[in-house]
């Protein structure tokens, strides 16, 4: 049995990768959760005030033996070696989405965590949006007839100058689009498959600025339209037609509209992620659902490519 | 307990998809194996002599209730619905490689087979090549330092006029290349990952005619060069450098060369596959290893694309 005193000691956490998402979301969520204590940060070129900072995970692990866990917020390419090193050091690991650049890397990290008996949590922050859990509950009692996803945002507004996102491995419009897939596969946890895809890639770039997917959830048809060139109003909607009415998740899942009856709740996505990580650590369990990343990989595998005019910021 | 008489009754099998691979390999292997009895064939435009023939799986299942299993040899696109229908009819299923066009389809078929308690065997015929099992055994005792794969063949000789192979979802040079990956991941069953890839696609086509992969097996570097425009001698080689010498599998795995000591055995790949299927059915087990297909999907996900001149037959 775990002693009360032990079970109540906070999880001593280092954050790895101190970019926009770490500052905007992770650091406030960690500060607000008494189950966690931020004890270090790792970044090549940024500093978190109030804790010791390290240049890379090797320096962190060489100097600190008081850590319980790391939260990895670096870009997906290169994520695997960081996660492997943390697991080797006996730490539990939480990872921003997508968990790695490839499915084979995720499998390798997961096998390593299982072998070492560590908790691994591959997060999908959009699944914690306020409307997602009630949507899942409502849909469980109904016969779904059709799903349509429209994820249209302006790359220049949300990722200004970030050329990496249009490089090979940068996911392009699937960087936001995978959030839609993470919600869709949570509210309808059936067997999702990709049947066809069109990937529209600007001349001279590697990853798509727009994509259309034809999918199925079991036998239910599902479509997704992803567009990274949306000016004016931004759209992050999932519409589910059922025999009991139409359910719409708007604004990335924060607004739930069931036949015109709207509920909205404040954003608490990252609070939800850290609460879940604490539960997983306490239970010595992992949560690694590759489904959204697998759908993206399948879209690249079977997708027809079309060429768009050159893109400039 | 199963009665002797029952356990010795052959598996009553229908073959679905009667193309070149079915005629060249499957039908002779089935005829030579007393554990199987071919009782039907399904094809849109071909006929197998000596058994009733059906136009599609729906017609087969509507008219026959005496089947135990099907062996699916159709192209990968469309494979999933055939496999699902067979499982729904209570049949065990064997599938040519690759098991489906996407990873999500393979997962759906596998979940369905597990839920129905049916045997599902996703075959990789190259793993049954004569040199593969001894190579795996020899490598198990040695420290591997490097793996290099060279798979160079002439698309005009082996796939004349088959435009589908260069369409989206046709796999291009990965259609043969996945055989190399199936061997490599069998003889070295560590955690294989794709780190980078270059995919060379002819202008106006969708799938690559050539590809280079940078991979790792655990921490061991591995490279693959796939080329579909190889004239003259054809090459299907895997070279493994170890602390105990160099192992080379040539000609797709049929020739094993360990530091110049060569062993060669006659082709028995499909005999091996059917023997394994009979074992799996007898044991009520499945064998669905997605590793080779996952590496291909990852190569498409992170691969840089380069354009080749137009390709004509």
Coordinates of C-alpha atoms in Angstrom, one line a residue:
Chain A
X1 CA 0.0 0.0 0.0
X2 CA 1.2 3.5 -0.8
X3 CA 1.5 5.8 2.3
X4 CA -0.8 8.9 2.3
X5 CA 2.3 11.1 2.5
X6 CA 3.9 9.5 -0.5
X7 CA 0.7 9.4 -2.6
X8 CA 0.2 13.1 -1.9
X9 CA 3.7 14.2 -2.9
X10 CA 3.5 16.2 -6.2
X11 CA 4.8 14.7 -9.4
X12 CA 8.2 16.4 -9.9
X13 CA 8.0 17.4 -13.5
X14 CA 10.4 18.9 -16.1
X15 CA 9.0 20.5 -19.3
X16 CA 11.0 19.8 -22.4
X17 CA 10.6 22.3 -25.3
X18 CA 9.7 25.8 -24.3
X19 CA 7.8 27.3 -27.2
X20 CA 4.5 29.0 -27.7
X21 CA 2.4 26.0 -26.7
X22 CA 4.4 25.4 -23.5
X23 CA 4.1 29.0 -22.4
X24 CA 0.4 29.5 -23.4
X25 CA -0.9 26.2 -22.1
X26 CA 1.4 23.8 -20.3
X27 CA 3.1 26.2 -17.8
X28 CA -0.3 27.7 -16.6
X29 CA -1.9 24.2 -16.4
X30 CA 1.0 22.8 -14.4
X31 CA 1.1 25.9 -12.0
X32 CA -2.7 25.4 -11.4
X33 CA -2.5 21.7 -10.5
X34 CA -1.3 20.8 -7.0
X35 CA -0.5 17.3 -8.2
X36 CA 2.5 18.6 -10.2
X37 CA 5.6 20.6 -9.2
X38 CA 7.6 22.1 -12.1
X39 CA 11.2 21.6 -11.1
X40 CA 13.1 22.2 -14.3
X41 CA 12.8 23.2 -18.0
X42 CA 14.8 22.2 -21.1
X43 CA 15.2 24.4 -24.1
X44 CA 17.9 25.3 -26.7
X45 CA 17.0 28.9 -26.7
X46 CA 14.3 29.8 -24.1
X47 CA 14.2 30.1 -20.3
X48 CA 11.4 29.4 -17.8
X49 CA 11.7 31.8 -14.8
X50 CA 11.9 30.3 -11.4
X51 CA 13.3 26.9 -12.2
X52 CA 16.7 25.6 -13.3
X53 CA 17.0 25.5 -17.1
X54 CA 19.0 23.0 -19.1
X55 CA 20.1 23.0 -22.8
X56 CA 19.0 19.5 -23.6
X57 CA 17.7 16.3 -22.0
X58 CA 21.2 14.8 -21.6
X59 CA 22.2 17.8 -19.4
X60 CA 19.0 17.6 -17.4
X61 CA 19.4 13.9 -16.7
X62 CA 23.1 14.2 -15.9
X63 CA 22.5 16.8 -13.2
X64 CA 19.1 15.9 -11.7
X65 CA 18.1 12.7 -10.0
X66 CA 15.0 14.1 -8.3
X67 CA 12.6 14.0 -11.3
X68 CA 9.5 11.9 -11.6
X69 CA 8.3 12.8 -15.1
X70 CA 8.8 14.9 -18.2
X71 CA 6.3 16.7 -20.4
X72 CA 7.6 16.9 -24.0
X73 CA 6.5 19.9 -26.1
X74 CA 9.2 19.9 -28.8
X75 CA 8.3 19.5 -32.5
X76 CA 7.5 15.8 -33.4
X77 CA 10.7 15.3 -35.4
X78 CA 13.3 14.3 -32.9
X79 CA 10.7 13.5 -30.2
X80 CA 11.5 9.8 -30.1
X81 CA 15.1 10.1 -28.8
X82 CA 14.0 12.5 -26.0
X83 CA 11.2 10.2 -24.9
X84 CA 13.5 7.1 -25.0
X85 CA 16.1 8.9 -22.9
X86 CA 13.5 9.9 -20.3
X87 CA 12.2 6.4 -20.1
X88 CA 15.7 5.0 -19.7
X89 CA 16.1 7.4 -16.7
X90 CA 13.0 5.9 -15.1
X91 CA 10.7 8.8 -15.8
X92 CA 7.1 8.9 -16.8
X93 CA 6.4 10.7 -20.0
X94 CA 3.7 13.0 -21.4
X95 CA 3.8 14.1 -25.0
X96 CA 2.2 16.9 -27.0
X97 CA 0.3 15.8 -30.1
X98 CA 1.3 14.2 -32.4
X99 CA 3.3 11.8 -30.3
X100 CA 6.0 11.5 -33.0
X101 CA 6.7 12.1 -36.7
X102 CA 6.0 8.5 -37.6
X103 CA 3.9 5.5 -36.4
X104 CA 7.0 3.4 -36.1
X105 CA 8.5 5.9 -33.7
X106 CA 5.4 5.8 -31.6
X107 CA 5.5 2.0 -31.5
X108 CA 9.1 2.1 -30.5
X109 CA 8.5 4.5 -27.6
X110 CA 5.5 2.6 -26.4
X111 CA 7.3 -0.7 -26.4
X112 CA 10.1 0.9 -24.5
X113 CA 7.8 2.4 -21.9
X114 CA 6.0 -0.9 -21.4
X115 CA 9.3 -2.8 -21.0
X116 CA 10.5 -0.3 -18.5
X117 CA 7.1 -0.1 -16.6
X118 CA 6.8 3.6 -17.1
X119 CA 3.6 5.6 -17.8
X120 CA 3.4 7.0 -21.3
X121 CA 0.6 9.5 -22.2
X122 CA 0.3 10.5 -25.8
X123 CA -2.0 13.5 -25.5
X124 CA -4.6 14.9 -27.9
X125 CA -5.5 18.2 -26.4
X126 CA -8.6 18.7 -28.5
X127 CA -10.2 15.6 -26.9
X128 CA -10.4 17.6 -23.7
X129 CA -12.5 20.4 -25.3
X130 CA -15.6 21.1 -23.3
X131 CA -18.1 19.7 -25.8
X132 CA -16.3 16.4 -26.5
X133 CA -17.3 14.3 -23.6
X134 CA -21.0 15.3 -23.7
X135 CA -21.0 14.8 -27.5
X136 CA -19.6 11.3 -27.0
X137 CA -22.3 10.5 -24.4
X138 CA -25.1 11.9 -26.6
X139 CA -24.0 10.0 -29.7
X140 CA -23.7 6.7 -27.8
X141 CA -27.5 6.3 -27.8
X142 CA -28.1 7.3 -31.4
X143 CA -27.7 5.8 -34.9
X144 CA -25.1 7.9 -36.8
X145 CA -25.8 8.5 -40.5
X146 CA -23.0 10.8 -41.6
X147 CA -20.0 12.8 -40.3
X148 CA -18.5 15.9 -41.9
X149 CA -15.5 17.8 -40.7
X150 CA -14.5 21.3 -41.9
X151 CA -11.3 22.6 -40.4
X152 CA -10.4 25.9 -42.2
X153 CA -7.8 28.3 -40.7
X154 CA -5.2 30.8 -41.8
X155 CA -1.7 29.5 -41.7
X156 CA -0.4 33.0 -41.9
X157 CA -2.2 33.9 -38.7
X158 CA -1.5 30.8 -36.6
X159 CA 1.9 29.7 -37.9
X160 CA 3.5 32.9 -39.3
X161 CA 6.8 32.1 -41.0
X162 CA 7.0 28.5 -39.8
X163 CA 8.4 26.9 -42.9
X164 CA 8.9 23.6 -41.1
X165 CA 5.2 22.9 -41.2
X166 CA 5.2 22.7 -45.0
X167 CA 8.4 20.6 -45.1
X168 CA 8.5 16.8 -45.3
X169 CA 7.3 15.5 -41.9
X170 CA 5.7 18.8 -41.0
X171 CA 2.2 17.5 -41.6
X172 CA 1.1 20.7 -43.4
X173 CA -2.7 21.2 -42.9
X174 CA -2.8 18.0 -41.0
X175 CA -1.0 19.7 -38.1
X176 CA -4.4 21.4 -37.2
X177 CA -6.4 18.7 -39.0
X178 CA -5.2 15.9 -36.8
X179 CA -7.0 17.7 -33.9
X180 CA -10.3 17.3 -35.8
X181 CA -9.5 13.6 -36.3
X182 CA -8.6 13.2 -32.6
X183 CA -12.1 14.6 -31.7
X184 CA -14.0 12.6 -34.3
X185 CA -12.3 9.3 -33.2
X186 CA -13.1 10.0 -29.6
X187 CA -16.8 10.9 -30.0
X188 CA -17.3 8.0 -32.4
X189 CA -14.8 5.3 -31.3
X190 CA -15.7 2.9 -34.1
X191 CA -13.3 1.5 -36.7
X192 CA -12.2 4.6 -38.7
X193 CA -10.7 4.0 -42.1
X194 CA -9.4 6.2 -44.9
X195 CA -10.9 5.3 -48.3
X196 CA -9.4 8.1 -50.4
X197 CA -7.7 11.5 -50.1
X198 CA -6.7 14.5 -52.2
X199 CA -3.6 16.3 -50.9
X200 CA -3.0 19.8 -52.4
X201 CA 0.6 20.8 -52.1
X202 CA 2.0 24.2 -53.2
X203 CA 4.7 24.1 -55.9
X204 CA 8.1 23.8 -54.3
X205 CA 6.8 22.6 -50.9
X206 CA 6.4 19.1 -49.5
X207 CA 3.3 19.1 -47.3
X208 CA -0.3 19.9 -48.2
X209 CA -2.0 23.3 -47.6
X210 CA -5.3 21.7 -48.2
X211 CA -6.7 18.2 -48.1
X212 CA -10.0 16.3 -48.6
X213 CA -10.5 12.9 -47.0
X214 CA -13.1 10.3 -47.7
X215 CA -13.4 8.1 -44.6
X216 CA -15.7 5.6 -42.9
X217 CA -16.4 5.0 -39.3
X218 CA -17.5 1.4 -39.5
X219 CA -20.0 1.6 -42.3
X220 CA -20.8 5.3 -41.7
X221 CA -19.5 7.7 -44.4
X222 CA -17.4 10.6 -43.1
X223 CA -15.7 13.4 -45.0
X224 CA -13.1 16.0 -43.9
X225 CA -12.1 19.2 -45.6
X226 CA -8.9 20.8 -44.3
X227 CA -7.9 24.2 -45.6
X228 CA -4.9 26.2 -44.4
X229 CA -5.7 29.3 -46.5
X230 CA -8.9 30.4 -44.8
X231 CA -9.1 34.2 -44.4
X232 CA -11.9 35.9 -42.5
X233 CA -13.9 33.7 -40.1
X234 CA -12.0 30.6 -39.0
X235 CA -13.9 27.3 -38.9
X236 CA -13.3 24.2 -36.7
X237 CA -16.5 22.3 -37.0
X238 CA -17.6 18.6 -36.8
X239 CA -21.2 17.9 -37.8
X240 CA -22.8 14.5 -37.0
X241 CA -26.1 13.6 -38.5
X242 CA -28.1 11.0 -36.6
X243 CA -31.5 9.4 -36.5
X244 CA -32.1 11.6 -33.4
X245 CA -31.0 14.9 -34.8
X246 CA -27.9 16.8 -35.7
X247 CA -24.9 17.3 -33.4
X248 CA -22.4 20.0 -34.2
X249 CA -19.1 20.7 -32.4
X250 CA -17.9 24.2 -33.2
X251 CA -14.7 26.1 -32.5
X252 CA -12.6 23.0 -32.0
X253 CA -15.0 21.3 -29.7
X254 CA -15.7 24.0 -27.2
X255 CA -19.2 24.7 -28.4
X256 CA -21.8 21.9 -28.5
X257 CA -24.9 22.5 -30.6
X258 CA -27.6 19.8 -30.6
X259 CA -30.4 20.8 -33.0
X260 CA -29.9 24.4 -32.1
X261 CA -29.5 24.0 -28.4
X262 CA -26.1 25.4 -27.6
X263 CA -23.8 24.8 -24.6
X264 CA -20.4 26.4 -24.2
X265 CA -17.8 26.1 -21.5
X266 CA -14.5 27.8 -20.8
X267 CA -11.4 26.3 -22.2
X268 CA -9.8 23.7 -19.9
X269 CA -8.1 21.4 -22.4
X270 CA -4.6 21.4 -20.8
X271 CA -6.0 21.2 -17.2
X272 CA -7.8 18.1 -18.4
X273 CA -4.6 16.6 -19.9
X274 CA -2.6 17.1 -16.7
X275 CA -5.4 15.7 -14.6
X276 CA -5.4 12.6 -16.8
X277 CA -1.6 12.3 -16.7
X278 CA -1.8 12.4 -12.8
X279 CA -4.4 9.6 -12.9
X280 CA -2.3 7.5 -15.3
X281 CA 0.8 7.9 -13.2
X282 CA -1.1 7.0 -10.0
X283 CA -2.5 3.9 -11.7
X284 CA 0.8 2.9 -13.4
X285 CA -1.0 2.9 -16.7
X286 CA -0.4 4.3 -20.2
X287 CA -2.6 5.9 -22.8
X288 CA -1.3 5.8 -26.3
X289 CA -4.0 6.0 -29.0
X290 CA -2.4 6.2 -32.4
X291 CA -5.7 6.4 -34.3
X292 CA -5.5 10.0 -35.4
X293 CA -1.9 9.7 -36.6
X294 CA -2.7 6.4 -38.4
X295 CA -5.5 8.2 -40.4
X296 CA -3.0 10.9 -41.4
X297 CA -0.4 8.3 -42.5
X298 CA -3.1 6.5 -44.4
X299 CA -4.1 9.7 -46.2
X300 CA -0.5 10.2 -47.3
X301 CA -0.3 6.6 -48.3
X302 CA -3.3 6.6 -50.6
X303 CA -3.7 10.3 -51.3
X304 CA -3.8 11.7 -54.8
X305 CA -1.5 14.8 -55.0
X306 CA -2.5 18.0 -56.7
X307 CA -0.2 21.0 -57.2
X308 CA -1.2 24.4 -55.9
X309 CA 0.5 27.7 -56.9
X310 CA 3.6 28.6 -54.9
X311 CA 3.0 29.7 -51.3
X312 CA 4.7 32.7 -49.7
X313 CA 4.2 34.2 -46.3
Chain B
X1 CA -11.5 -32.8 -27.6
X2 CA -11.5 -32.8 -31.4
X3 CA -12.1 -36.2 -33.0
X4 CA -9.4 -37.6 -35.1
X5 CA -11.8 -37.8 -38.1
X6 CA -12.7 -34.1 -37.7
X7 CA -9.1 -32.9 -37.2
X8 CA -8.0 -34.7 -40.3
X9 CA -10.7 -33.3 -42.6
X10 CA -9.1 -30.8 -45.0
X11 CA -9.8 -27.1 -44.7
X12 CA -12.4 -26.4 -47.4
X13 CA -11.0 -23.3 -49.1
X14 CA -12.2 -20.8 -51.7
X15 CA -9.6 -18.7 -53.5
X16 CA -10.7 -15.1 -54.2
X17 CA -9.0 -13.2 -57.0
X18 CA -7.6 -15.4 -59.8
X19 CA -4.7 -13.5 -61.2
X20 CA -1.1 -14.3 -61.9
X21 CA -0.1 -14.8 -58.3
X22 CA -3.0 -17.1 -57.7
X23 CA -2.2 -19.3 -60.7
X24 CA 1.6 -19.2 -60.3
X25 CA 1.7 -19.8 -56.5
X26 CA -1.5 -20.3 -54.6
X27 CA -3.2 -23.0 -56.7
X28 CA -0.1 -25.3 -56.9
X29 CA 0.6 -24.8 -53.2
X30 CA -3.1 -25.6 -52.3
X31 CA -3.1 -28.7 -54.6
X32 CA 0.1 -30.0 -53.0
X33 CA -1.1 -29.7 -49.4
X34 CA -3.4 -32.4 -48.1
X35 CA -4.6 -30.1 -45.3
X36 CA -6.5 -28.0 -47.9
X37 CA -9.2 -28.8 -50.4
X38 CA -10.0 -26.1 -53.0
X39 CA -13.8 -26.1 -53.3
X40 CA -14.5 -22.8 -55.1
X41 CA -13.0 -19.8 -56.9
X42 CA -14.1 -16.2 -57.1
X43 CA -13.1 -13.9 -60.0
X44 CA -14.7 -11.2 -62.1
X45 CA -13.0 -12.4 -65.3
X46 CA -11.1 -15.7 -64.7
X47 CA -12.0 -19.3 -64.1
X48 CA -10.3 -22.1 -62.2
X49 CA -10.9 -25.5 -63.8
X50 CA -12.4 -28.3 -61.7
X51 CA -14.2 -26.2 -59.1
X52 CA -17.4 -24.0 -59.2
X53 CA -16.6 -20.4 -60.0
X54 CA -18.4 -17.3 -58.7
X55 CA -18.4 -13.7 -59.8
X56 CA -17.9 -12.2 -56.4
X57 CA -17.8 -13.0 -52.7
X58 CA -21.5 -12.2 -52.2
X59 CA -22.4 -14.9 -54.8
X60 CA -20.1 -17.3 -53.2
X61 CA -21.5 -16.9 -49.7
X62 CA -25.1 -16.9 -50.9
X63 CA -24.7 -20.3 -52.6
X64 CA -22.2 -22.2 -50.4
X65 CA -22.4 -23.1 -46.7
X66 CA -19.7 -25.8 -46.8
X67 CA -16.7 -23.5 -46.7
X68 CA -14.1 -23.2 -43.9
X69 CA -11.8 -20.5 -45.2
X70 CA -10.9 -18.1 -48.0
X71 CA -7.6 -17.1 -49.4
X72 CA -7.7 -13.5 -50.8
X73 CA -5.4 -12.6 -53.7
X74 CA -7.2 -9.5 -55.1
X75 CA -5.3 -6.2 -55.3
X76 CA -5.2 -4.4 -51.9
X77 CA -7.7 -1.7 -52.7
X78 CA -11.1 -3.2 -51.9
X79 CA -9.6 -6.1 -49.9
X80 CA -11.2 -5.0 -46.7
X81 CA -14.8 -5.4 -47.7
X82 CA -14.1 -9.0 -49.0
X83 CA -12.3 -9.9 -45.7
X84 CA -15.1 -8.5 -43.6
X85 CA -17.8 -10.4 -45.5
X86 CA -15.8 -13.6 -45.1
X87 CA -15.4 -13.1 -41.4
X88 CA -19.2 -12.3 -41.1
X89 CA -19.9 -15.7 -42.8
X90 CA -17.8 -17.4 -40.1
X91 CA -14.8 -18.2 -42.3
X92 CA -11.1 -18.0 -41.6
X93 CA -9.1 -15.7 -43.8
X94 CA -5.7 -15.7 -45.4
X95 CA -4.6 -12.5 -47.3
X96 CA -1.8 -11.9 -49.9
X97 CA 0.6 -9.1 -49.0
X98 CA 0.0 -6.2 -48.3
X99 CA -3.1 -7.1 -46.2
X100 CA -4.9 -3.9 -47.3
X101 CA -4.3 -0.5 -48.8
X102 CA -4.1 1.3 -45.5
X103 CA -3.2 0.6 -41.9
X104 CA -6.7 1.6 -40.7
X105 CA -8.3 -1.0 -42.9
X106 CA -6.0 -3.7 -41.5
X107 CA -6.9 -2.7 -38.0
X108 CA -10.6 -2.8 -38.8
X109 CA -10.3 -6.3 -40.3
X110 CA -8.2 -7.5 -37.4
X111 CA -10.6 -6.2 -34.8
X112 CA -13.5 -7.8 -36.7
X113 CA -11.7 -11.2 -36.8
X114 CA -10.9 -11.1 -33.1
X115 CA -14.5 -10.2 -32.2
X116 CA -15.8 -13.1 -34.4
X117 CA -13.2 -15.6 -33.1
X118 CA -11.9 -16.3 -36.6
X119 CA -8.3 -16.9 -37.7
X120 CA -6.8 -14.0 -39.8
X121 CA -3.4 -14.5 -41.5
X122 CA -1.8 -11.5 -43.1
X123 CA 0.9 -13.2 -45.2
X124 CA 4.3 -11.9 -46.2
X125 CA 5.5 -14.5 -48.7
X126 CA 9.1 -13.4 -48.8
X127 CA 9.4 -14.3 -45.1
X128 CA 9.1 -17.9 -46.2
X129 CA 12.1 -17.7 -48.5
X130 CA 14.7 -20.4 -47.8
X131 CA 17.4 -18.2 -46.3
X132 CA 15.2 -16.2 -44.0
X133 CA 14.8 -18.6 -41.0
X134 CA 18.5 -19.5 -40.9
X135 CA 19.5 -15.9 -41.3
X136 CA 17.3 -15.0 -38.3
X137 CA 18.9 -17.7 -36.3
X138 CA 22.5 -16.7 -37.2
X139 CA 21.8 -13.1 -36.5
X140 CA 20.3 -13.8 -33.1
X141 CA 23.8 -14.5 -31.7
X142 CA 25.6 -11.6 -33.1
X143 CA 25.9 -7.8 -32.7
X144 CA 24.5 -6.1 -35.8
X145 CA 26.3 -3.0 -37.0
X146 CA 24.5 -2.0 -40.2
X147 CA 21.8 -3.2 -42.6
X148 CA 21.6 -2.2 -46.3
X149 CA 18.8 -3.2 -48.6
X150 CA 19.0 -3.0 -52.4
X151 CA 15.8 -3.9 -54.3
X152 CA 16.2 -3.1 -58.0
X153 CA 13.9 -4.6 -60.6
X154 CA 12.4 -3.8 -63.9
X155 CA 8.7 -2.7 -63.7
X156 CA 8.4 -3.3 -67.5
X157 CA 9.4 -6.9 -67.0
X158 CA 7.4 -7.8 -63.9
X159 CA 4.4 -5.5 -64.1
X160 CA 4.0 -4.7 -67.9
X161 CA 1.2 -2.2 -68.5
X162 CA -0.1 -2.3 -64.9
X163 CA -0.8 1.4 -64.5
X164 CA -2.5 0.8 -61.2
X165 CA 0.8 0.2 -59.5
X166 CA 1.8 3.9 -60.2
X167 CA -1.6 5.2 -59.2
X168 CA -2.4 6.6 -55.7
X169 CA -2.6 3.6 -53.3
X170 CA -0.7 1.4 -55.8
X171 CA 2.5 1.6 -53.7
X172 CA 4.8 2.1 -56.7
X173 CA 8.2 0.6 -56.1
X174 CA 7.1 -0.2 -52.5
X175 CA 5.0 -3.0 -54.1
X176 CA 8.2 -5.1 -54.4
X177 CA 10.1 -3.1 -51.8
X178 CA 7.7 -4.1 -49.0
X179 CA 8.9 -7.7 -49.5
X180 CA 12.4 -6.5 -48.5
X181 CA 11.0 -4.8 -45.5
X182 CA 9.1 -7.9 -44.6
X183 CA 12.3 -10.0 -44.6
X184 CA 14.4 -7.3 -42.8
X185 CA 11.8 -7.0 -40.0
X186 CA 11.7 -10.8 -39.6
X187 CA 15.4 -11.5 -39.5
X188 CA 15.9 -8.5 -37.2
X189 CA 12.7 -8.2 -35.1
X190 CA 13.8 -5.1 -33.2
X191 CA 12.0 -1.7 -33.2
X192 CA 12.3 -0.6 -36.8
X193 CA 11.7 3.1 -37.5
X194 CA 11.8 5.4 -40.6
X195 CA 13.9 8.5 -40.1
X196 CA 13.8 10.0 -43.6
X197 CA 12.8 9.1 -47.1
X198 CA 13.1 10.3 -50.7
X199 CA 10.3 9.3 -53.0
X200 CA 10.9 9.8 -56.7
X201 CA 7.7 10.1 -58.6
X202 CA 7.4 10.4 -62.4
X203 CA 5.7 13.5 -63.7
X204 CA 2.0 12.8 -64.0
X205 CA 2.0 9.7 -61.8
X206 CA 1.2 9.3 -58.1
X207 CA 3.4 6.6 -56.7
X208 CA 7.2 6.4 -56.7
X209 CA 9.4 4.6 -59.2
X210 CA 12.3 4.8 -56.9
X211 CA 12.8 5.5 -53.2
X212 CA 15.6 5.8 -50.6
X213 CA 14.9 5.1 -47.0
X214 CA 16.9 6.0 -43.9
X215 CA 15.8 3.7 -41.1
X216 CA 16.9 2.3 -37.8
X217 CA 16.5 -1.1 -36.2
X218 CA 16.7 0.0 -32.5
X219 CA 19.9 2.0 -32.7
X220 CA 21.3 0.2 -35.7
X221 CA 21.4 2.3 -38.9
X222 CA 19.6 0.7 -41.9
X223 CA 19.3 2.0 -45.5
X224 CA 17.1 0.8 -48.4
X225 CA 17.4 1.7 -52.1
X226 CA 14.4 0.7 -54.1
X227 CA 14.5 1.1 -57.9
X228 CA 11.8 0.1 -60.4
X229 CA 13.8 0.9 -63.5
X230 CA 16.6 -1.6 -63.2
X231 CA 17.5 -3.2 -66.6
X232 CA 19.9 -6.1 -67.0
X233 CA 20.6 -8.1 -63.9
X234 CA 17.9 -7.8 -61.2
X235 CA 18.9 -7.3 -57.6
X236 CA 17.0 -8.3 -54.4
X237 CA 19.7 -8.2 -51.7
X238 CA 19.9 -7.6 -48.0
X239 CA 23.3 -7.1 -46.4
X240 CA 23.8 -7.3 -42.7
X241 CA 27.2 -6.3 -41.2
X242 CA 27.8 -7.8 -37.8
X243 CA 30.7 -8.2 -35.3
X244 CA 30.8 -11.9 -36.4
X245 CA 30.9 -11.3 -40.2
X246 CA 28.7 -10.3 -43.1
X247 CA 25.4 -12.0 -43.9
X248 CA 23.9 -11.5 -47.3
X249 CA 20.5 -12.6 -48.4
X250 CA 20.3 -12.6 -52.2
X251 CA 17.6 -13.1 -54.8
X252 CA 14.8 -12.2 -52.4
X253 CA 16.0 -14.4 -49.6
X254 CA 16.5 -17.7 -51.4
X255 CA 20.3 -17.5 -51.3
X256 CA 22.1 -17.1 -47.9
X257 CA 25.7 -16.0 -48.1
X258 CA 27.6 -15.8 -44.8
X259 CA 31.1 -14.5 -45.4
X260 CA 31.2 -16.3 -48.8
X261 CA 29.7 -19.6 -47.6
X262 CA 26.6 -19.9 -49.8
X263 CA 23.5 -22.0 -49.2
X264 CA 20.6 -22.2 -51.6
X265 CA 17.3 -24.1 -51.4
X266 CA 14.4 -24.5 -53.9
X267 CA 11.5 -22.0 -53.6
X268 CA 8.8 -23.1 -51.2
X269 CA 7.4 -19.8 -50.1
X270 CA 3.8 -20.5 -50.7
X271 CA 4.0 -24.0 -49.4
X272 CA 5.3 -22.4 -46.2
X273 CA 2.4 -19.9 -46.1
X274 CA -0.3 -22.6 -46.4
X275 CA 1.4 -24.8 -43.8
X276 CA 1.4 -21.8 -41.4
X277 CA -2.2 -21.0 -42.2
X278 CA -3.2 -24.6 -41.4
X279 CA -1.4 -24.3 -38.0
X280 CA -3.0 -21.0 -37.2
X281 CA -6.5 -22.4 -38.0
X282 CA -5.8 -25.6 -35.9
X283 CA -4.7 -23.4 -33.0
X284 CA -7.5 -20.9 -33.4
X285 CA -4.9 -18.1 -33.6
X286 CA -4.2 -15.2 -35.9
X287 CA -1.0 -13.7 -37.3
X288 CA -1.3 -10.0 -38.4
X289 CA 2.1 -8.2 -38.4
X290 CA 1.7 -4.7 -39.8
X291 CA 5.3 -3.7 -39.4
X292 CA 6.3 -3.7 -43.1
X293 CA 3.2 -1.8 -44.1
X294 CA 3.7 0.7 -41.2
X295 CA 7.2 1.4 -42.5
X296 CA 5.9 2.1 -46.0
X297 CA 3.1 4.4 -44.6
X298 CA 5.8 6.3 -42.5
X299 CA 8.0 6.7 -45.6
X300 CA 5.0 8.4 -47.4
X301 CA 4.3 10.5 -44.3
X302 CA 7.8 11.9 -43.9
X303 CA 9.2 11.4 -47.4
X304 CA 10.6 14.2 -49.5
X305 CA 9.2 14.0 -53.1
X306 CA 11.3 14.5 -56.2
X307 CA 10.0 14.5 -59.7
X308 CA 11.3 12.1 -62.4
X309 CA 10.7 12.5 -66.1
X310 CA 7.4 11.0 -67.4
X311 CA 7.2 7.2 -67.4
X312 CA 5.8 5.3 -70.4
X313 CA 5.7 1.5 -70.8

